[in-house]
């Protein structure tokens, strides 16, 4: 592989001519996924029917897929499950965390965290008579005191791409007796993580972004080994029972992380997720992180050259403090993004004024960085974005 090429473009099916810079929102489709789903339906569901739960290992998929995800996240297989959505998973982990810290009244998080993270925390706090405290990113450490049950943060900010120092926050939290729960939605599959090395307690993350698991793919949860038997899931379902097929009246938790299973897993979605994770096979996360920095850096430099002062970088300038996406502010960001999309450069818009571009080192390359920046420069220079057709808003941005 030569300098600037994508690390595994041949593993994806991306429409000709499209420069796809939205893999941080919905990862591109792996070539293997349609055939795997077709085979699952024909040879497993249709043919072996209910025997497939055992014969084809369906019942264990949340664990077997997690084991494949482990090296991508820098975690142990025994610490992961692939299950539910990120939002539901977050509720489960935060609920378990506050139960494990009785008497503490605060869930600490960051102002302008991803909305679902805030809403889940608020709902849980309302239910339990607790308080959600939100502070700015640089005020987290000083806000951690003995009233805090759990600190919950998104590792890479979904707007700016700014990265928290995970190990530093974990250390302060641990010293104060609080647990930490990280949302890795914009980190997993993009950065080289070391969850144990950074003393991470709990984490959740999204399957359909950099992990390429498909729309609405199951999320993942991480629970450090040492904590697993101390935590009780707030959603006690039969799949997390010690012996689900005993059909006992009373709940008894499974050992280890399996108690965080709730209901019957979505097998089609897990099969697609497995294909998404397989796109990382044989590629070191350090190589992905390094390439991500090259791509984002190249894009920032060229956009700033071409757009002069008309767009403002809204991401950290220091590559070590950035995730794998870059945001630029423009007062008419929505229309500018629509003009880009018409010219086959697909990023997204985040209110109030951000143009957001995600770089997935598995399938994005340097030529795309250059071409996307050139097209953006052209749209800004000519004012082409200022047309009525670019101002009409869709339901999903
Ligand atoms: C994408 C994303 C989610 C998505 O949650 P869902 O339950 O899958 O809709 C949650 N948190 C963050 C930080 C995200 O970026």
mmCIF file of C-alpha atoms and ligand atoms in Angstrom:
data_model
loop_
_atom_site.group_PDB
_atom_site.id
_atom_site.type_symbol
_atom_site.label_atom_id
_atom_site.label_comp_id
_atom_site.label_asym_id
_atom_site.label_seq_id
_atom_site.Cartn_x
_atom_site.Cartn_y
_atom_site.Cartn_z
ATOM 1 C CA UNK A 1 0.000 0.000 0.000
ATOM 2 C CA UNK A 2 1.450 3.329 -1.003
ATOM 3 C CA UNK A 3 1.256 6.566 0.882
ATOM 4 C CA UNK A 4 -2.193 8.138 0.856
ATOM 5 C CA UNK A 5 -4.166 5.072 -0.229
ATOM 6 C CA UNK A 6 -7.109 3.744 1.745
ATOM 7 C CA UNK A 7 -6.237 0.809 4.016
ATOM 8 C CA UNK A 8 -8.963 -1.568 2.790
ATOM 9 C CA UNK A 9 -11.140 0.097 0.154
ATOM 10 C CA UNK A 10 -11.612 -3.213 -1.664
ATOM 11 C CA UNK A 11 -13.630 -4.475 1.306
ATOM 12 C CA UNK A 12 -16.395 -1.911 0.674
ATOM 13 C CA UNK A 13 -19.037 -1.271 -1.926
ATOM 14 C CA UNK A 14 -19.195 2.486 -2.449
ATOM 15 C CA UNK A 15 -21.062 4.044 -5.388
ATOM 16 C CA UNK A 16 -18.822 5.206 -8.224
ATOM 17 C CA UNK A 17 -18.040 8.915 -8.111
ATOM 18 C CA UNK A 18 -19.160 9.421 -4.526
ATOM 19 C CA UNK A 19 -16.725 10.869 -2.000
ATOM 20 C CA UNK A 20 -18.187 9.497 1.196
ATOM 21 C CA UNK A 21 -17.141 11.551 4.218
ATOM 22 C CA UNK A 22 -19.964 10.493 6.523
ATOM 23 C CA UNK A 23 -18.690 7.172 7.822
ATOM 24 C CA UNK A 24 -18.824 8.717 11.287
ATOM 25 C CA UNK A 25 -22.617 8.798 10.952
ATOM 26 C CA UNK A 26 -23.354 5.690 8.863
ATOM 27 C CA UNK A 27 -20.386 3.553 7.848
ATOM 28 C CA UNK A 28 -20.197 2.422 4.211
ATOM 29 C CA UNK A 29 -21.481 -1.025 3.263
ATOM 30 C CA UNK A 30 -18.973 -3.884 3.400
ATOM 31 C CA UNK A 31 -19.000 -5.989 0.229
ATOM 32 C CA UNK A 32 -19.493 -9.141 2.297
ATOM 33 C CA UNK A 33 -22.673 -8.035 4.093
ATOM 34 C CA UNK A 34 -25.416 -8.713 1.497
ATOM 35 C CA UNK A 35 -24.190 -12.234 0.765
ATOM 36 C CA UNK A 36 -23.822 -13.042 4.472
ATOM 37 C CA UNK A 37 -27.387 -11.917 5.168
ATOM 38 C CA UNK A 38 -28.706 -13.831 2.168
ATOM 39 C CA UNK A 39 -26.902 -16.982 3.323
ATOM 40 C CA UNK A 40 -28.140 -16.541 6.873
ATOM 41 C CA UNK A 41 -31.717 -16.334 5.663
ATOM 42 C CA UNK A 42 -31.523 -19.212 3.173
ATOM 43 C CA UNK A 43 -29.232 -21.672 4.895
ATOM 44 C CA UNK A 44 -29.925 -20.917 8.533
ATOM 45 C CA UNK A 45 -33.343 -19.349 9.184
ATOM 46 C CA UNK A 46 -35.220 -20.996 6.271
ATOM 47 C CA UNK A 47 -33.530 -24.386 6.437
ATOM 48 C CA UNK A 48 -32.679 -25.044 10.043
ATOM 49 C CA UNK A 49 -35.381 -22.894 11.588
ATOM 50 C CA UNK A 50 -35.318 -22.827 15.377
ATOM 51 C CA UNK A 51 -32.430 -25.314 15.554
ATOM 52 C CA UNK A 52 -30.269 -22.446 14.271
ATOM 53 C CA UNK A 53 -30.082 -20.909 17.742
ATOM 54 C CA UNK A 54 -27.697 -23.714 18.695
ATOM 55 C CA UNK A 55 -26.600 -25.207 15.370
ATOM 56 C CA UNK A 56 -25.447 -21.857 13.954
ATOM 57 C CA UNK A 57 -24.428 -20.311 17.259
ATOM 58 C CA UNK A 58 -27.087 -17.592 17.139
ATOM 59 C CA UNK A 59 -27.574 -17.584 20.881
ATOM 60 C CA UNK A 60 -23.903 -16.768 21.471
ATOM 61 C CA UNK A 61 -23.592 -14.038 18.824
ATOM 62 C CA UNK A 62 -23.555 -11.104 21.284
ATOM 63 C CA UNK A 63 -20.416 -12.699 22.758
ATOM 64 C CA UNK A 64 -18.778 -14.108 19.626
ATOM 65 C CA UNK A 65 -19.165 -10.821 17.763
ATOM 66 C CA UNK A 66 -17.842 -9.019 20.848
ATOM 67 C CA UNK A 67 -14.731 -11.225 20.777
ATOM 68 C CA UNK A 68 -14.044 -10.075 17.210
ATOM 69 C CA UNK A 69 -14.558 -6.474 18.265
ATOM 70 C CA UNK A 70 -12.134 -6.742 21.204
ATOM 71 C CA UNK A 71 -8.893 -5.979 19.299
ATOM 72 C CA UNK A 72 -10.529 -3.033 17.508
ATOM 73 C CA UNK A 73 -11.442 -1.474 20.865
ATOM 74 C CA UNK A 74 -8.311 -2.450 22.771
ATOM 75 C CA UNK A 75 -10.298 -4.505 25.282
ATOM 76 C CA UNK A 76 -10.614 -8.143 26.349
ATOM 77 C CA UNK A 77 -13.333 -10.321 24.835
ATOM 78 C CA UNK A 78 -14.689 -11.067 28.312
ATOM 79 C CA UNK A 79 -15.345 -7.348 28.851
ATOM 80 C CA UNK A 80 -17.594 -6.767 25.836
ATOM 81 C CA UNK A 81 -21.097 -7.527 24.607
ATOM 82 C CA UNK A 82 -22.646 -6.471 21.309
ATOM 83 C CA UNK A 83 -26.245 -5.724 22.120
ATOM 84 C CA UNK A 84 -29.154 -3.260 21.973
ATOM 85 C CA UNK A 85 -28.736 0.383 20.866
ATOM 86 C CA UNK A 86 -26.244 2.851 22.256
ATOM 87 C CA UNK A 87 -29.030 4.739 24.041
ATOM 88 C CA UNK A 88 -30.451 1.624 25.732
ATOM 89 C CA UNK A 89 -26.961 0.379 26.577
ATOM 90 C CA UNK A 90 -26.121 3.693 28.175
ATOM 91 C CA UNK A 91 -29.242 3.493 30.331
ATOM 92 C CA UNK A 92 -28.246 0.011 31.438
ATOM 93 C CA UNK A 93 -24.692 0.978 32.372
ATOM 94 C CA UNK A 94 -25.534 4.286 34.044
ATOM 95 C CA UNK A 95 -28.338 2.590 35.966
ATOM 96 C CA UNK A 96 -25.952 -0.114 37.148
ATOM 97 C CA UNK A 97 -23.301 2.474 38.034
ATOM 98 C CA UNK A 98 -25.580 4.571 40.253
ATOM 99 C CA UNK A 99 -26.886 1.418 41.949
ATOM 100 C CA UNK A 100 -23.289 0.529 42.767
ATOM 101 C CA UNK A 101 -22.701 3.923 44.428
ATOM 102 C CA UNK A 102 -25.628 4.265 46.849
ATOM 103 C CA UNK A 103 -25.916 7.602 48.630
ATOM 104 C CA UNK A 104 -24.247 9.530 45.832
ATOM 105 C CA UNK A 105 -26.662 11.918 44.166
ATOM 106 C CA UNK A 106 -24.985 13.260 41.019
ATOM 107 C CA UNK A 107 -24.481 12.058 37.456
ATOM 108 C CA UNK A 108 -21.777 14.292 36.030
ATOM 109 C CA UNK A 109 -21.566 14.960 32.314
ATOM 110 C CA UNK A 110 -20.567 17.593 29.783
ATOM 111 C CA UNK A 111 -22.734 20.451 28.618
ATOM 112 C CA UNK A 112 -23.702 19.907 24.950
ATOM 113 C CA UNK A 113 -22.906 16.221 25.153
ATOM 114 C CA UNK A 114 -24.649 14.172 22.441
ATOM 115 C CA UNK A 115 -28.399 14.622 23.072
ATOM 116 C CA UNK A 116 -29.261 10.991 23.734
ATOM 117 C CA UNK A 117 -26.536 10.821 26.380
ATOM 118 C CA UNK A 118 -28.029 13.831 28.159
ATOM 119 C CA UNK A 119 -31.611 12.596 27.841
ATOM 120 C CA UNK A 120 -30.799 9.113 29.165
ATOM 121 C CA UNK A 121 -29.003 10.639 32.157
ATOM 122 C CA UNK A 122 -31.870 13.068 32.797
ATOM 123 C CA UNK A 123 -34.502 10.314 32.673
ATOM 124 C CA UNK A 124 -32.554 8.112 35.038
ATOM 125 C CA UNK A 125 -31.901 10.983 37.440
ATOM 126 C CA UNK A 126 -35.617 11.936 37.445
ATOM 127 C CA UNK A 127 -36.590 8.371 38.198
ATOM 128 C CA UNK A 128 -34.147 8.055 41.088
ATOM 129 C CA UNK A 129 -34.302 11.570 42.538
ATOM 130 C CA UNK A 130 -30.748 12.308 41.453
ATOM 131 C CA UNK A 131 -29.243 15.360 39.731
ATOM 132 C CA UNK A 132 -27.520 15.635 36.367
ATOM 133 C CA UNK A 133 -24.718 18.145 36.589
ATOM 134 C CA UNK A 134 -23.358 19.461 33.289
ATOM 135 C CA UNK A 135 -20.118 21.410 33.007
ATOM 136 C CA UNK A 136 -17.778 22.522 30.218
ATOM 137 C CA UNK A 137 -15.196 20.051 28.901
ATOM 138 C CA UNK A 138 -12.326 21.683 30.776
ATOM 139 C CA UNK A 139 -14.250 21.768 34.069
ATOM 140 C CA UNK A 140 -14.862 18.019 34.351
ATOM 141 C CA UNK A 141 -11.953 17.122 36.601
ATOM 142 C CA UNK A 142 -12.642 19.835 39.162
ATOM 143 C CA UNK A 143 -16.360 18.948 39.246
ATOM 144 C CA UNK A 144 -15.695 15.360 40.366
ATOM 145 C CA UNK A 145 -16.361 15.147 44.086
ATOM 146 C CA UNK A 146 -17.779 12.674 46.583
ATOM 147 C CA UNK A 147 -21.365 13.374 45.523
ATOM 148 C CA UNK A 148 -20.695 12.013 42.012
ATOM 149 C CA UNK A 149 -21.802 8.429 41.396
ATOM 150 C CA UNK A 150 -20.765 8.294 37.750
ATOM 151 C CA UNK A 151 -19.030 10.539 35.237
ATOM 152 C CA UNK A 152 -20.346 10.015 31.713
ATOM 153 C CA UNK A 153 -18.614 11.592 28.732
ATOM 154 C CA UNK A 154 -18.390 11.160 24.999
ATOM 155 C CA UNK A 155 -14.729 10.466 24.276
ATOM 156 C CA UNK A 156 -14.699 12.254 20.896
ATOM 157 C CA UNK A 157 -17.088 15.201 20.713
ATOM 158 C CA UNK A 158 -19.643 14.637 17.938
ATOM 159 C CA UNK A 159 -19.511 18.258 16.851
ATOM 160 C CA UNK A 160 -15.906 19.400 17.205
ATOM 161 C CA UNK A 161 -14.076 16.074 17.194
ATOM 162 C CA UNK A 162 -12.201 17.111 20.370
ATOM 163 C CA UNK A 163 -10.873 14.130 22.372
ATOM 164 C CA UNK A 164 -10.977 13.861 26.145
ATOM 165 C CA UNK A 165 -7.947 12.566 28.017
ATOM 166 C CA UNK A 166 -9.634 9.364 29.113
ATOM 167 C CA UNK A 167 -6.907 8.154 31.445
ATOM 168 C CA UNK A 168 -6.728 11.501 33.250
ATOM 169 C CA UNK A 169 -10.496 11.678 33.881
ATOM 170 C CA UNK A 170 -10.587 8.038 34.987
ATOM 171 C CA UNK A 171 -7.838 8.674 37.486
ATOM 172 C CA UNK A 172 -9.577 11.654 39.085
ATOM 173 C CA UNK A 173 -12.895 9.785 39.180
ATOM 174 C CA UNK A 174 -11.377 6.709 40.742
ATOM 175 C CA UNK A 175 -9.660 8.782 43.435
ATOM 176 C CA UNK A 176 -13.057 10.277 44.323
ATOM 177 C CA UNK A 177 -14.779 6.876 44.342
ATOM 178 C CA UNK A 178 -16.871 7.615 41.237
ATOM 179 C CA UNK A 179 -17.302 5.307 38.255
ATOM 180 C CA UNK A 180 -16.744 6.426 34.651
ATOM 181 C CA UNK A 181 -18.869 5.539 31.630
ATOM 182 C CA UNK A 182 -17.481 6.577 28.237
ATOM 183 C CA UNK A 183 -19.430 6.864 25.025
ATOM 184 C CA UNK A 184 -17.037 5.680 22.306
ATOM 185 C CA UNK A 185 -19.400 6.199 19.368
ATOM 186 C CA UNK A 186 -16.940 8.476 17.541
ATOM 187 C CA UNK A 187 -13.793 6.677 18.744
ATOM 188 C CA UNK A 188 -14.392 2.949 18.186
ATOM 189 C CA UNK A 189 -12.879 1.968 14.840
ATOM 190 C CA UNK A 190 -11.186 5.348 14.375
ATOM 191 C CA UNK A 191 -8.678 5.669 17.231
ATOM 192 C CA UNK A 192 -6.263 3.271 18.906
ATOM 193 C CA UNK A 193 -7.935 2.745 22.270
ATOM 194 C CA UNK A 194 -6.575 0.917 25.297
ATOM 195 C CA UNK A 195 -9.519 0.646 27.667
ATOM 196 C CA UNK A 196 -7.709 -1.359 30.344
ATOM 197 C CA UNK A 197 -4.518 0.657 30.058
ATOM 198 C CA UNK A 198 -6.559 3.824 30.639
ATOM 199 C CA UNK A 199 -8.364 2.311 33.646
ATOM 200 C CA UNK A 200 -11.758 2.534 32.032
ATOM 201 C CA UNK A 201 -14.691 1.261 34.106
ATOM 202 C CA UNK A 202 -17.592 1.265 31.668
ATOM 203 C CA UNK A 203 -18.167 2.204 28.045
ATOM 204 C CA UNK A 204 -20.749 2.059 25.286
ATOM 205 C CA UNK A 205 -20.468 2.762 21.584
ATOM 206 C CA UNK A 206 -22.220 2.694 18.302
ATOM 207 C CA UNK A 207 -22.050 -0.163 15.752
ATOM 208 C CA UNK A 208 -23.127 1.682 12.618
ATOM 209 C CA UNK A 209 -20.512 4.460 12.447
ATOM 210 C CA UNK A 210 -16.815 3.601 11.935
ATOM 211 C CA UNK A 211 -17.579 -0.070 12.655
ATOM 212 C CA UNK A 212 -19.681 -0.398 9.482
ATOM 213 C CA UNK A 213 -22.355 -2.595 11.083
ATOM 214 C CA UNK A 214 -25.256 -1.198 9.018
ATOM 215 C CA UNK A 215 -28.150 1.157 9.798
ATOM 216 C CA UNK A 216 -29.289 0.692 13.404
ATOM 217 C CA UNK A 217 -26.580 -1.929 14.053
ATOM 218 C CA UNK A 218 -26.332 -3.196 17.622
ATOM 219 C CA UNK A 219 -24.135 -1.178 19.958
ATOM 220 C CA UNK A 220 -21.463 -2.530 22.298
ATOM 221 C CA UNK A 221 -20.936 -2.306 26.021
ATOM 222 C CA UNK A 222 -17.668 -2.611 27.895
ATOM 223 C CA UNK A 223 -17.449 -3.470 31.601
ATOM 224 C CA UNK A 224 -13.997 -3.884 33.131
ATOM 225 C CA UNK A 225 -13.563 -7.474 34.353
ATOM 226 C CA UNK A 226 -13.062 -6.484 37.975
ATOM 227 C CA UNK A 227 -16.428 -4.676 38.101
ATOM 228 C CA UNK A 228 -18.670 -7.208 36.440
ATOM 229 C CA UNK A 229 -19.820 -9.152 39.463
ATOM 230 C CA UNK A 230 -20.425 -5.953 41.456
ATOM 231 C CA UNK A 231 -22.891 -4.501 38.970
ATOM 232 C CA UNK A 232 -26.598 -5.258 38.680
ATOM 233 C CA UNK A 233 -28.359 -4.417 35.425
ATOM 234 C CA UNK A 234 -31.393 -2.161 35.831
ATOM 235 C CA UNK A 235 -33.106 -3.994 32.956
ATOM 236 C CA UNK A 236 -33.342 -7.578 34.160
ATOM 237 C CA UNK A 237 -34.277 -9.699 31.172
ATOM 238 C CA UNK A 238 -34.362 -13.437 30.686
ATOM 239 C CA UNK A 239 -31.309 -13.484 28.414
ATOM 240 C CA UNK A 240 -29.261 -12.136 31.313
ATOM 241 C CA UNK A 241 -30.524 -14.820 33.690
ATOM 242 C CA UNK A 242 -28.145 -17.418 35.090
ATOM 243 C CA UNK A 243 -30.167 -20.135 33.364
ATOM 244 C CA UNK A 244 -32.648 -18.637 30.859
ATOM 245 C CA UNK A 245 -34.093 -21.975 29.768
ATOM 246 C CA UNK A 246 -34.914 -23.046 33.302
ATOM 247 C CA UNK A 247 -37.826 -20.550 33.007
ATOM 248 C CA UNK A 248 -37.590 -19.815 36.719
ATOM 249 C CA UNK A 249 -39.952 -17.255 38.282
ATOM 250 C CA UNK A 250 -37.205 -15.409 40.058
ATOM 251 C CA UNK A 251 -34.328 -13.514 38.559
ATOM 252 C CA UNK A 252 -30.763 -14.620 39.206
ATOM 253 C CA UNK A 253 -27.999 -12.815 37.332
ATOM 254 C CA UNK A 254 -25.757 -14.641 34.891
ATOM 255 C CA UNK A 255 -22.085 -14.584 35.788
ATOM 256 C CA UNK A 256 -19.932 -11.862 34.311
ATOM 257 C CA UNK A 257 -20.989 -9.444 31.612
ATOM 258 C CA UNK A 258 -23.700 -11.796 30.264
ATOM 259 C CA UNK A 259 -26.088 -10.475 32.929
ATOM 260 C CA UNK A 260 -26.273 -7.314 30.825
ATOM 261 C CA UNK A 261 -28.062 -9.166 28.047
ATOM 262 C CA UNK A 262 -31.750 -8.300 28.173
ATOM 263 C CA UNK A 263 -33.946 -9.779 25.440
ATOM 264 C CA UNK A 264 -33.474 -11.964 22.382
ATOM 265 C CA UNK A 265 -30.651 -10.601 20.244
ATOM 266 C CA UNK A 266 -31.301 -9.414 16.678
ATOM 267 C CA UNK A 267 -29.532 -12.090 14.645
ATOM 268 C CA UNK A 268 -29.734 -10.403 11.240
ATOM 269 C CA UNK A 269 -28.300 -7.218 12.717
ATOM 270 C CA UNK A 270 -25.548 -9.104 14.534
ATOM 271 C CA UNK A 271 -24.564 -10.915 11.340
ATOM 272 C CA UNK A 272 -24.239 -7.571 9.538
ATOM 273 C CA UNK A 273 -22.277 -6.197 12.498
ATOM 274 C CA UNK A 274 -19.873 -9.129 12.259
ATOM 275 C CA UNK A 275 -19.228 -8.260 8.591
ATOM 276 C CA UNK A 276 -18.601 -4.647 9.599
ATOM 277 C CA UNK A 277 -16.043 -5.655 12.203
ATOM 278 C CA UNK A 278 -14.371 -8.034 9.722
ATOM 279 C CA UNK A 279 -13.416 -5.017 7.583
ATOM 280 C CA UNK A 280 -10.749 -4.338 10.267
ATOM 281 C CA UNK A 281 -9.157 -7.801 9.983
ATOM 282 C CA UNK A 282 -5.368 -7.697 9.956
ATOM 283 C CA UNK A 283 -5.149 -3.897 10.223
ATOM 284 C CA UNK A 284 -3.588 -2.387 13.330
ATOM 285 C CA UNK A 285 -5.595 0.333 15.054
ATOM 286 C CA UNK A 286 -2.379 2.341 15.361
ATOM 287 C CA UNK A 287 -2.179 2.375 11.532
ATOM 288 C CA UNK A 288 -5.808 3.498 11.323
ATOM 289 C CA UNK A 289 -5.269 6.270 13.848
ATOM 290 C CA UNK A 290 -2.121 7.476 12.073
ATOM 291 C CA UNK A 291 -3.880 7.530 8.707
ATOM 292 C CA UNK A 292 -6.862 9.315 10.233
ATOM 293 C CA UNK A 293 -4.559 12.121 11.387
ATOM 294 C CA UNK A 294 -3.003 12.431 7.931
ATOM 295 C CA UNK A 295 -6.404 12.644 6.278
ATOM 296 C CA UNK A 296 -7.893 15.181 8.700
ATOM 297 C CA UNK A 297 -4.721 17.276 8.683
ATOM 298 C CA UNK A 298 -4.518 17.312 4.888
ATOM 299 C CA UNK A 299 -8.165 18.320 4.660
ATOM 300 C CA UNK A 300 -7.858 21.161 7.176
ATOM 301 C CA UNK A 301 -4.807 22.620 5.452
ATOM 302 C CA UNK A 302 -6.287 22.514 1.967
ATOM 303 C CA UNK A 303 -9.708 23.871 3.003
ATOM 304 C CA UNK A 304 -8.080 26.756 4.849
ATOM 305 C CA UNK A 305 -5.911 27.500 1.811
ATOM 306 C CA UNK A 306 -8.838 27.461 -0.580
ATOM 307 C CA UNK A 307 -11.603 29.043 1.489
ATOM 308 C CA UNK A 308 -9.621 31.844 3.041
ATOM 309 C CA UNK A 309 -11.441 33.287 6.023
ATOM 310 C CA UNK A 310 -14.886 32.152 4.852
ATOM 311 C CA UNK A 311 -15.029 29.009 6.942
ATOM 312 C CA UNK A 312 -13.778 28.686 10.518
ATOM 313 C CA UNK A 313 -12.153 25.532 11.853
ATOM 314 C CA UNK A 314 -14.351 24.232 14.690
ATOM 315 C CA UNK A 315 -12.094 21.276 15.553
ATOM 316 C CA UNK A 316 -8.847 21.204 17.536
ATOM 317 C CA UNK A 317 -5.867 22.226 15.431
ATOM 318 C CA UNK A 318 -3.603 19.782 17.261
ATOM 319 C CA UNK A 319 -4.048 16.369 15.542
ATOM 320 C CA UNK A 320 -3.402 14.560 18.818
ATOM 321 C CA UNK A 321 -6.491 16.224 20.308
ATOM 322 C CA UNK A 322 -8.792 15.324 17.386
ATOM 323 C CA UNK A 323 -10.855 12.286 16.517
ATOM 324 C CA UNK A 324 -11.406 11.278 12.902
ATOM 325 C CA UNK A 325 -13.804 14.009 11.837
ATOM 326 C CA UNK A 326 -13.340 17.682 11.126
ATOM 327 C CA UNK A 327 -15.893 20.476 11.442
ATOM 328 C CA UNK A 328 -15.894 23.879 9.857
ATOM 329 C CA UNK A 329 -18.367 26.606 10.779
ATOM 330 C CA UNK A 330 -20.079 28.599 8.042
ATOM 331 C CA UNK A 331 -23.136 30.841 8.666
ATOM 332 C CA UNK A 332 -24.970 29.021 5.847
ATOM 333 C CA UNK A 333 -23.566 25.609 6.679
ATOM 334 C CA UNK A 334 -26.772 23.767 5.844
ATOM 335 C CA UNK A 335 -26.962 25.117 2.278
ATOM 336 C CA UNK A 336 -23.222 24.662 1.716
ATOM 337 C CA UNK A 337 -23.524 20.992 2.696
ATOM 338 C CA UNK A 338 -26.487 20.482 0.347
ATOM 339 C CA UNK A 339 -24.416 21.985 -2.496
ATOM 340 C CA UNK A 340 -21.547 19.612 -1.631
ATOM 341 C CA UNK A 341 -23.874 16.620 -1.603
ATOM 342 C CA UNK A 342 -25.231 17.563 -5.035
ATOM 343 C CA UNK A 343 -21.631 17.381 -6.225
ATOM 344 C CA UNK A 344 -21.222 13.931 -4.654
ATOM 345 C CA UNK A 345 -19.196 15.003 -1.627
ATOM 346 C CA UNK A 346 -21.202 13.548 1.239
ATOM 347 C CA UNK A 347 -20.607 14.969 4.702
ATOM 348 C CA UNK A 348 -23.272 16.198 7.075
ATOM 349 C CA UNK A 349 -24.537 19.306 8.817
ATOM 350 C CA UNK A 350 -24.811 19.738 12.568
ATOM 351 C CA UNK A 351 -26.794 22.643 13.977
ATOM 352 C CA UNK A 352 -26.307 25.479 14.290
ATOM 353 C CA UNK A 353 -23.660 26.066 11.599
ATOM 354 C CA UNK A 354 -21.265 23.143 11.260
ATOM 355 C CA UNK A 355 -20.100 21.366 8.127
ATOM 356 C CA UNK A 356 -18.902 17.991 9.390
ATOM 357 C CA UNK A 357 -16.609 15.626 7.479
ATOM 358 C CA UNK A 358 -15.742 12.144 8.751
ATOM 359 C CA UNK A 359 -12.668 10.298 7.508
ATOM 360 C CA UNK A 360 -12.698 6.507 7.599
ATOM 361 C CA UNK A 361 -9.138 5.327 6.934
ATOM 362 C CA UNK A 362 -10.357 1.924 5.760
ATOM 363 C CA UNK A 363 -11.993 3.436 2.667
ATOM 364 C CA UNK A 364 -11.110 7.142 2.381
ATOM 365 C CA UNK A 365 -7.886 8.193 0.689
ATOM 366 C CA UNK A 366 -5.800 11.266 0.106
ATOM 367 C CA UNK A 367 -7.121 11.849 -3.432
ATOM 368 C CA UNK A 368 -10.620 12.161 -1.948
ATOM 369 C CA UNK A 369 -9.367 14.636 0.636
ATOM 370 C CA UNK A 370 -7.943 16.831 -2.102
ATOM 371 C CA UNK A 371 -10.980 16.589 -4.357
ATOM 372 C CA UNK A 372 -13.457 17.235 -1.521
ATOM 373 C CA UNK A 373 -11.525 20.306 -0.376
ATOM 374 C CA UNK A 374 -11.337 21.586 -3.963
ATOM 375 C CA UNK A 375 -15.082 21.219 -4.458
ATOM 376 C CA UNK A 376 -15.801 22.937 -1.125
ATOM 377 C CA UNK A 377 -13.443 25.744 -2.114
ATOM 378 C CA UNK A 378 -15.245 26.105 -5.436
ATOM 379 C CA UNK A 379 -18.705 26.218 -3.821
ATOM 380 C CA UNK A 380 -17.580 28.856 -1.322
ATOM 381 C CA UNK A 381 -15.732 30.979 -3.894
ATOM 382 C CA UNK A 382 -18.554 31.005 -6.420
ATOM 383 C CA UNK A 383 -21.375 31.309 -3.855
ATOM 384 C CA UNK A 384 -23.066 28.374 -5.612
ATOM 385 C CA UNK A 385 -24.589 27.249 -2.320
ATOM 386 C CA UNK A 386 -26.937 30.263 -2.306
ATOM 387 C CA UNK A 387 -29.731 28.704 -4.329
ATOM 388 C CA UNK A 388 -33.269 28.008 -3.021
ATOM 389 C CA UNK A 389 -32.908 24.264 -3.659
ATOM 390 C CA UNK A 390 -30.078 24.079 -1.112
ATOM 391 C CA UNK A 391 -32.097 25.704 1.669
ATOM 392 C CA UNK A 392 -34.966 23.146 1.903
ATOM 393 C CA UNK A 393 -34.444 20.922 4.966
ATOM 394 C CA UNK A 394 -34.932 17.142 5.190
ATOM 395 C CA UNK A 395 -35.969 15.205 8.343
ATOM 396 C CA UNK A 396 -32.522 13.722 8.843
ATOM 397 C CA UNK A 397 -29.498 15.994 8.583
HETATM 398 C C1 LIG B 1 -24.314 8.239 17.246
HETATM 399 C C2 LIG B 1 -24.289 8.409 18.712
HETATM 400 C C3 LIG B 1 -25.232 7.763 19.516
HETATM 401 C C4 LIG B 1 -26.310 6.954 18.880
HETATM 402 O O1 LIG B 1 -27.205 6.385 19.759
HETATM 403 P P1 LIG B 1 -28.320 5.395 19.190
HETATM 404 O O2 LIG B 1 -28.964 4.845 20.376
HETATM 405 O O3 LIG B 1 -27.625 4.395 18.329
HETATM 406 O O4 LIG B 1 -29.236 6.214 18.336
HETATM 407 C C5 LIG B 1 -25.120 7.922 20.886
HETATM 408 N N1 LIG B 1 -24.145 8.684 21.430
HETATM 409 C C6 LIG B 1 -23.239 9.318 20.663
HETATM 410 C C7 LIG B 1 -22.166 10.140 21.296
HETATM 411 C C8 LIG B 1 -23.292 9.214 19.288
HETATM 412 O O5 LIG B 1 -22.407 9.864 18.536
#
